[in-house]
Short mmCIF file of C-alpha atoms in Angstrom, two decimals:
data_model
loop_
_atom_site.label_atom_id
_atom_site.label_comp_id
_atom_site.label_asym_id
_atom_site.label_seq_id
_atom_site.Cartn_x
_atom_site.Cartn_y
_atom_site.Cartn_z
CA MET A 1 -15.07 -0.24 -99.54
CA ARG A 2 -16.24 2.63 -97.39
CA GLU A 3 -18.06 2.35 -94.08
CA SER A 4 -21.73 3.32 -94.33
CA SER A 5 -23.49 5.26 -91.61
CA LEU A 6 -26.73 4.45 -93.45
CA ALA A 7 -26.20 0.73 -92.79
CA ARG A 8 -25.53 1.49 -89.10
CA PHE A 9 -28.65 3.64 -88.77
CA LEU A 10 -30.78 1.03 -90.51
CA LEU A 11 -29.34 -1.73 -88.33
CA LEU A 12 -30.07 0.21 -85.14
CA ALA A 13 -33.62 0.93 -86.28
CA TYR A 14 -34.16 -2.69 -87.30
CA VAL A 15 -32.89 -4.08 -83.99
CA LEU A 16 -35.25 -1.78 -82.08
CA LEU A 17 -38.16 -2.82 -84.31
CA VAL A 18 -37.39 -6.52 -83.90
CA ALA A 19 -37.13 -6.13 -80.12
CA TYR A 20 -40.48 -4.36 -79.92
CA ALA A 21 -42.23 -6.89 -82.16
CA THR A 22 -40.76 -9.81 -80.22
CA LEU A 23 -41.78 -8.44 -76.82
CA HIS A 24 -45.11 -6.86 -77.82
CA PRO A 25 -47.33 -5.98 -75.96
CA LEU A 26 -44.65 -5.31 -73.31
CA SER A 27 -47.09 -5.77 -70.43
CA GLY A 28 -47.72 -8.27 -67.65
CA TRP A 29 -44.07 -8.87 -66.83
CA ARG A 30 -43.65 -11.57 -64.15
CA ASP A 31 -41.07 -13.95 -62.71
CA PRO A 32 -41.18 -17.18 -64.75
CA GLY A 33 -40.06 -19.20 -61.71
CA ALA A 34 -37.28 -20.87 -63.68
CA SER A 35 -34.29 -19.98 -65.80
CA PRO A 36 -35.25 -17.78 -68.75
CA LEU A 37 -33.20 -20.18 -70.89
CA ALA A 38 -35.12 -23.26 -69.76
CA PHE A 39 -36.98 -23.31 -73.08
CA LEU A 40 -33.78 -24.52 -74.77
CA ALA A 41 -34.09 -27.88 -73.00
CA ALA A 42 -37.88 -28.08 -73.34
CA PRO A 43 -39.49 -30.69 -75.60
CA TRP A 44 -39.88 -29.80 -79.26
CA PRO A 45 -43.10 -27.80 -79.79
CA ARG A 46 -46.06 -30.02 -80.68
CA TYR A 47 -47.42 -27.61 -83.26
CA LEU A 48 -45.27 -25.94 -85.86
CA THR A 49 -46.71 -23.91 -88.70
CA GLY A 50 -45.05 -22.93 -91.95
CA PHE A 51 -46.11 -19.33 -91.36
CA ASP A 52 -44.33 -19.10 -88.01
CA LEU A 53 -41.15 -20.66 -89.38
CA ALA A 54 -41.17 -18.38 -92.43
CA ALA A 55 -41.88 -15.28 -90.32
CA ASN A 56 -39.03 -16.04 -87.91
CA PHE A 57 -36.66 -16.78 -90.79
CA LEU A 58 -37.54 -13.76 -92.91
CA GLY A 59 -37.65 -11.43 -89.90
CA TYR A 60 -33.92 -11.92 -89.27
CA VAL A 61 -32.68 -11.92 -92.88
CA PRO A 62 -32.38 -8.08 -92.94
CA CYS A 63 -30.62 -8.21 -89.56
CA GLY A 64 -27.90 -10.50 -90.89
CA PHE A 65 -27.65 -8.51 -94.10
CA LEU A 66 -27.16 -5.19 -92.30
CA ILE A 67 -24.66 -6.59 -89.78
CA ALA A 68 -22.57 -7.91 -92.67
CA LEU A 69 -22.72 -4.53 -94.42
CA VAL A 70 -21.61 -2.75 -91.26
CA ALA A 71 -18.75 -5.19 -90.66
CA ARG A 72 -17.60 -5.82 -94.22
CA PRO A 73 -15.43 -2.71 -94.78
CA SER A 74 -13.19 -3.66 -91.85
CA TRP A 75 -13.59 -7.44 -91.87
CA PRO A 76 -13.08 -10.08 -94.57
CA ALA A 77 -16.25 -11.75 -95.80
CA PRO A 78 -15.98 -14.95 -93.68
CA ALA A 79 -15.34 -12.95 -90.52
CA ALA A 80 -18.25 -10.58 -91.30
CA VAL A 81 -20.59 -13.57 -91.72
CA ALA A 82 -19.31 -15.09 -88.46
CA LEU A 83 -19.84 -11.79 -86.63
CA ALA A 84 -23.37 -11.55 -88.01
CA LEU A 85 -24.15 -15.09 -86.88
CA ALA A 86 -22.80 -14.45 -83.39
CA SER A 87 -24.47 -11.07 -82.85
CA GLY A 88 -27.73 -11.90 -84.64
CA GLY A 89 -27.97 -15.25 -82.88
CA GLY A 90 -27.23 -13.59 -79.55
CA LEU A 91 -29.95 -11.02 -80.17
CA SER A 92 -32.47 -13.74 -80.99
CA LEU A 93 -31.53 -15.78 -77.91
CA ALA A 94 -31.73 -12.73 -75.61
CA LEU A 95 -35.14 -11.66 -76.92
CA GLU A 96 -36.50 -15.19 -76.81
CA ALA A 97 -35.30 -15.50 -73.19
CA ALA A 98 -36.99 -12.17 -72.38
CA GLN A 99 -40.27 -13.66 -73.60
CA SER A 100 -40.12 -15.99 -70.58
CA PHE A 101 -41.11 -12.99 -68.45
CA LEU A 102 -44.22 -12.26 -70.55
CA PRO A 103 -47.33 -14.40 -69.97
CA ALA A 104 -48.62 -13.71 -73.49
CA ARG A 105 -45.45 -15.00 -75.20
CA ILE A 106 -44.05 -18.52 -75.44
CA PRO A 107 -40.29 -18.83 -76.07
CA SER A 108 -39.18 -21.62 -78.38
CA GLN A 109 -35.87 -23.07 -79.46
CA VAL A 110 -37.37 -23.55 -82.92
CA ASP A 111 -37.84 -19.79 -83.20
CA VAL A 112 -34.17 -19.26 -82.34
CA LEU A 113 -33.07 -21.78 -84.96
CA ALA A 114 -35.25 -20.14 -87.62
CA ASN A 115 -33.90 -16.72 -86.61
CA VAL A 116 -30.29 -17.90 -86.86
CA ALA A 117 -31.00 -19.44 -90.27
CA GLY A 118 -32.38 -16.07 -91.38
CA VAL A 119 -29.31 -14.28 -90.03
CA ALA A 120 -27.05 -16.69 -91.93
CA ALA A 121 -28.89 -16.18 -95.21
CA GLY A 122 -28.89 -12.40 -94.79
CA ALA A 123 -25.22 -12.31 -93.76
CA LEU A 124 -24.14 -14.30 -96.81
CA ALA A 125 -26.14 -11.98 -99.07
CA GLY A 126 -24.72 -8.92 -97.33
CA ALA A 127 -21.13 -10.11 -97.59
CA ILE A 128 -21.58 -10.78 -101.30
CA ALA A 129 -23.38 -7.50 -102.01
CA ALA A 130 -21.10 -5.29 -99.91
CA PRO A 131 -18.53 -4.54 -102.65
CA ARG A 132 -21.29 -3.31 -104.97
CA LEU A 133 -23.18 -1.35 -102.31
CA LEU A 134 -20.20 0.11 -100.45
CA GLY A 135 -17.58 0.18 -103.18
CA GLY A 136 -17.53 2.06 -106.45
CA GLY A 137 -20.33 0.15 -108.17
CA PRO A 138 -23.14 1.74 -110.20
CA LEU A 139 -25.55 1.83 -107.25
CA ARG A 140 -23.04 3.70 -105.12
CA ARG A 141 -22.22 6.13 -107.93
CA ALA A 142 -25.91 6.80 -108.64
CA ARG A 143 -26.59 7.48 -104.97
CA VAL A 144 -23.62 9.88 -104.67
CA GLU A 145 -24.65 11.75 -107.82
CA VAL A 146 -28.27 12.27 -106.70
CA LEU A 147 -28.27 12.39 -102.88
CA GLU A 148 -26.22 14.12 -100.24
CA THR A 149 -23.71 12.01 -98.36
CA GLY A 150 -22.74 11.98 -94.71
CA ALA A 151 -24.33 10.89 -91.46
CA TRP A 152 -27.05 13.54 -91.43
CA ALA A 153 -28.24 12.63 -94.92
CA ASN A 154 -28.19 8.93 -94.05
CA LEU A 155 -30.24 9.61 -90.93
CA GLY A 156 -32.81 11.34 -93.13
CA LEU A 157 -32.89 8.35 -95.48
CA THR A 158 -33.48 6.11 -92.48
CA LEU A 159 -36.44 8.27 -91.48
CA LEU A 160 -37.87 7.98 -94.99
CA GLY A 161 -37.46 4.22 -94.77
CA LEU A 162 -39.40 4.18 -91.49
CA TRP A 163 -42.10 6.32 -93.13
CA LEU A 164 -42.48 3.70 -95.86
CA PHE A 165 -42.63 1.02 -93.16
CA ALA A 166 -45.43 2.94 -91.40
CA GLN A 167 -47.57 2.64 -94.53
CA LEU A 168 -47.95 -1.06 -93.71
CA ASN A 169 -50.48 -0.16 -91.01
CA PRO A 170 -53.97 -0.36 -92.59
CA ALA A 171 -55.67 1.16 -89.53
CA THR A 172 -54.64 4.73 -90.41
CA LEU A 173 -55.75 7.31 -92.92
CA LEU A 174 -53.57 7.56 -96.01
CA PHE A 175 -50.17 8.91 -94.87
CA GLY A 176 -51.78 9.75 -91.53
CA ALA A 177 -49.20 9.61 -88.74
CA GLY A 178 -48.75 10.83 -85.20
CA ASP A 179 -52.07 9.55 -83.83
CA LEU A 180 -51.37 9.12 -80.11
CA ARG A 181 -54.93 8.45 -79.02
CA ASP A 182 -54.67 4.66 -79.21
CA LEU A 183 -51.57 4.81 -77.02
CA VAL A 184 -53.15 6.93 -74.28
CA ALA A 185 -56.95 6.55 -74.55
CA ALA A 186 -59.71 5.40 -76.85
CA PRO A 187 -60.85 8.14 -79.25
CA VAL A 188 -64.33 9.52 -78.72
CA GLY A 189 -66.12 11.85 -81.09
CA GLU A 190 -69.48 13.06 -82.32
CA ARG A 191 -71.22 12.14 -85.55
CA HIS A 192 -70.36 13.94 -88.76
CA GLY A 193 -71.35 13.61 -92.37
CA ALA A 194 -69.33 11.75 -94.98
CA GLY A 195 -68.14 15.00 -96.54
CA PHE A 196 -66.42 16.00 -93.31
CA PHE A 197 -64.33 12.84 -93.20
CA VAL A 198 -63.46 13.15 -96.88
CA ALA A 199 -62.11 16.65 -96.18
CA VAL A 200 -60.18 15.51 -93.10
CA GLU A 201 -58.56 12.57 -94.88
CA GLY A 202 -57.77 14.73 -97.87
CA ALA A 203 -56.09 17.36 -95.71
CA VAL A 204 -54.11 14.77 -93.72
CA ALA A 205 -52.91 12.96 -96.84
CA ALA A 206 -52.00 16.14 -98.72
CA ALA A 207 -50.16 17.75 -95.78
CA ASN A 208 -48.14 14.63 -95.00
CA LEU A 209 -47.34 13.95 -98.64
CA LEU A 210 -46.10 17.50 -99.08
CA ALA A 211 -44.08 17.37 -95.84
CA VAL A 212 -42.39 14.08 -96.76
CA ALA A 213 -41.67 15.33 -100.29
CA LEU A 214 -40.00 18.44 -98.87
CA LEU A 215 -38.03 16.41 -96.34
CA GLY A 216 -36.84 14.09 -99.10
CA SER A 217 -35.91 17.02 -101.34
CA ALA A 218 -33.64 18.37 -98.60
CA LEU A 219 -31.54 15.21 -98.94
CA ALA A 220 -31.00 15.68 -102.68
CA ARG A 221 -27.98 17.33 -104.23
CA PRO A 222 -28.44 20.63 -106.08
CA GLY A 223 -29.58 19.89 -109.61
CA ALA A 224 -30.94 16.43 -108.75
CA PRO A 225 -34.20 15.39 -110.51
CA LEU A 226 -36.50 16.23 -107.60
CA ARG A 227 -39.72 15.44 -109.46
CA ALA A 228 -38.46 12.00 -110.43
CA LEU A 229 -37.36 11.34 -106.84
CA LEU A 230 -40.78 12.44 -105.57
CA ALA A 231 -42.51 10.16 -108.06
CA GLY A 232 -40.37 7.22 -107.00
CA LEU A 233 -41.00 7.83 -103.29
CA LEU A 234 -44.74 8.21 -103.82
CA ALA A 235 -44.92 5.09 -105.99
CA ALA A 236 -43.06 3.10 -103.32
CA ALA A 237 -45.40 4.36 -100.56
CA LEU A 238 -48.55 3.48 -102.53
CA ALA A 239 -47.13 0.08 -103.45
CA VAL A 240 -46.41 -0.64 -99.77
CA ARG A 241 -49.90 0.54 -98.84
CA THR A 242 -51.50 -1.70 -101.44
CA LEU A 243 -49.38 -4.67 -100.37
CA ALA A 244 -50.39 -4.14 -96.73
CA PHE A 245 -54.09 -4.24 -97.54
CA ALA A 246 -53.69 -7.24 -99.84
CA VAL A 247 -51.71 -9.30 -97.32
CA LEU A 248 -53.10 -8.17 -93.96
CA MET A 249 -56.72 -8.08 -95.05
CA GLN A 250 -57.84 -9.84 -98.24
CA ALA A 251 -56.68 -9.63 -101.84
CA GLU A 252 -59.96 -8.11 -103.00
CA HIS A 253 -59.44 -5.26 -100.50
CA ALA A 254 -56.01 -4.30 -101.86
CA LEU A 255 -57.21 -0.90 -103.09
CA VAL A 256 -59.86 -0.19 -100.47
CA TRP A 257 -57.55 2.50 -99.07
CA LEU A 258 -58.13 4.58 -102.22
CA THR A 259 -61.12 6.39 -100.76
CA PRO A 260 -62.51 9.72 -102.03
CA GLY A 261 -60.55 11.47 -99.29
CA ALA A 262 -57.34 9.67 -100.24
CA GLN A 263 -57.83 10.57 -103.89
CA LEU A 264 -58.42 14.21 -102.97
CA GLY A 265 -55.31 14.24 -100.78
CA LEU A 266 -53.15 12.64 -103.45
CA ALA A 267 -54.28 15.08 -106.13
CA CYS A 268 -53.80 18.17 -103.95
CA GLY A 269 -50.58 16.89 -102.39
CA ILE A 270 -48.93 16.16 -105.74
CA VAL A 271 -49.84 19.55 -107.19
CA LEU A 272 -48.66 21.40 -104.08
CA ALA A 273 -45.46 19.35 -103.85
CA LEU A 274 -44.51 20.10 -107.44
CA ALA A 275 -44.91 23.80 -106.71
CA ALA A 276 -43.17 23.68 -103.32
CA LEU A 277 -40.10 21.96 -104.77
CA LEU A 278 -39.30 25.29 -106.43
CA LEU A 279 -38.75 26.93 -103.03
CA PRO A 280 -35.26 27.44 -101.57
CA ARG A 281 -34.02 24.63 -99.34
CA GLY A 282 -34.39 26.59 -96.13
CA ALA A 283 -37.99 27.45 -96.94
CA ARG A 284 -38.69 23.80 -97.74
CA LEU A 285 -37.42 22.71 -94.33
CA ALA A 286 -39.55 25.29 -92.51
CA LEU A 287 -42.66 24.44 -94.54
CA ALA A 288 -42.17 20.71 -93.98
CA ALA A 289 -41.96 21.22 -90.21
CA MET A 290 -45.12 23.35 -90.14
CA LEU A 291 -47.03 20.83 -92.24
CA LEU A 292 -45.98 17.95 -90.02
CA MET A 293 -47.18 19.80 -86.93
CA ALA A 294 -50.46 20.79 -88.55
CA ALA A 295 -51.18 17.30 -89.89
CA THR A 296 -50.36 15.68 -86.55
CA VAL A 297 -52.67 18.04 -84.67
CA LEU A 298 -55.44 17.37 -87.20
CA VAL A 299 -55.04 13.59 -86.88
CA ASN A 300 -55.34 13.77 -83.09
CA LEU A 301 -58.28 16.21 -83.04
CA ALA A 302 -60.33 14.56 -85.79
CA PRO A 303 -63.18 12.35 -84.56
CA PRO A 304 -63.04 8.60 -85.24
CA ASN A 305 -63.82 7.79 -88.87
CA PRO A 306 -66.76 5.36 -88.96
CA TYR A 307 -66.12 4.57 -92.62
CA LEU A 308 -62.57 3.45 -91.85
CA ALA A 309 -63.88 1.40 -88.92
CA ALA A 310 -66.37 -0.33 -91.23
CA THR A 311 -63.56 -1.20 -93.64
CA LEU A 312 -61.42 -2.66 -90.86
CA LYS A 313 -64.18 -5.06 -89.80
CA VAL A 314 -62.84 -7.52 -92.38
CA TRP A 315 -59.37 -7.25 -90.84
CA GLU A 316 -58.44 -10.34 -88.85
CA GLN A 317 -55.05 -9.66 -87.33
CA GLY A 318 -54.26 -13.26 -86.34
CA HIS A 319 -50.55 -13.98 -86.89
CA PHE A 320 -49.92 -10.31 -87.65
CA LEU A 321 -50.96 -9.00 -84.22
CA ASN A 322 -47.42 -8.19 -83.07
CA PHE A 323 -46.43 -6.84 -86.48
CA ASN A 324 -49.45 -4.54 -86.55
CA GLY A 325 -48.61 -3.28 -83.07
CA LEU A 326 -45.14 -2.45 -84.34
CA THR A 327 -46.36 -0.55 -87.41
CA ARG A 328 -48.84 1.36 -85.24
CA LEU A 329 -46.05 2.44 -82.89
CA VAL A 330 -43.80 3.59 -85.77
CA CYS A 331 -46.72 5.40 -87.37
CA ALA A 332 -47.53 7.19 -84.11
CA LEU A 333 -43.99 8.32 -83.33
CA TRP A 334 -42.64 9.04 -86.83
CA PRO A 335 -43.73 12.69 -87.26
CA PHE A 336 -42.18 13.64 -83.93
CA ALA A 337 -38.86 12.07 -84.90
CA ALA A 338 -39.06 13.73 -88.32
CA LEU A 339 -39.86 17.09 -86.76
CA GLY A 340 -36.84 16.85 -84.48
CA TYR A 341 -34.68 15.91 -87.44
CA LEU A 342 -35.91 18.89 -89.46
CA VAL A 343 -35.17 21.29 -86.60
CA LEU A 344 -31.65 19.93 -86.16
CA LEU A 345 -31.10 19.88 -89.91
CA ALA A 346 -32.16 23.50 -90.25
CA ALA A 347 -29.81 24.50 -87.43
CA ARG A 348 -26.95 22.57 -89.03
CA ARG A 349 -27.59 24.11 -92.45
CA GLY A 350 -27.61 27.54 -90.88
CA ARG A 351 -24.24 26.82 -89.26
CA ASP A 352 -22.27 25.17 -92.06
CA GLY A 353 -24.64 24.79 -95.02
CA SER A 354 -24.17 21.02 -95.39
CA LEU A 355 -25.56 17.65 -94.37
CA GLY A 356 -22.24 15.88 -93.94
#
């Protein structure tokens, strides 16, 4: 089995996401007046819900899985599982203890136990799947035949994974990313007609779709089926978007994101992407960077969309408050990370012509 930089990148990203979600909203820090580990000896919580237990369990399954994948090439399966349990359990305990300093969070030993159970399940799955994912199995061969290998390519795949994760935020326009206004100030704008917002959403969706398609195409090997890869990426993004609306809002609102502006953006973005895929790789990188900048500027200058606000009135965040804060942060920062990656990738290609 070969070591995978993709697993390491994904693990780092996942740990950062888990830390942010656990400590959200990261404000109001104060001295708890007791040991941050005092919750371990506290009485069992009076109220336990199946949702909380499932969320804590499922939230750490990927963590255990990725730790096992990272460790498995150098460690036997039992040792990789043990390492995952120790490191994943330590992460859960440290974050739960940090919640003692936040007045809005309540640390619980039950949460730690559910987290450790999730780590164990993920680690067992990762140790079992490692030979197929990291060895010479069909998945590994298919990936090597279609996509570039090496740390730079794996970093790009991690960015695409984070882009898919950002689609779980229903409070944004389709594929709209980089909106910093909620992080710095409340958006204020004048009234406009419906046609204006249709055009804005269409432009944002088309520009981001084209930029992501070009970024993804830069990770493919020469001769790879770019159109099929684009179709798969787009299908995954729309499936994630639909799932987000169905779960976070209500099942009957699963397709409410498919507004006239979103339809316009999808149609234009697909047509333009199919044409742009014919460009040389260097031109694709430059065009992707320009589109990301233009779409991000447009998102931040566009006035608040009252039609989107009306749709979100049925959104009751409830248990998903921390998760939604996490997706909003990823959505806001993603284009800037992608832009930096594209600049570095273009410089690296100009120097040695490879991603490895």
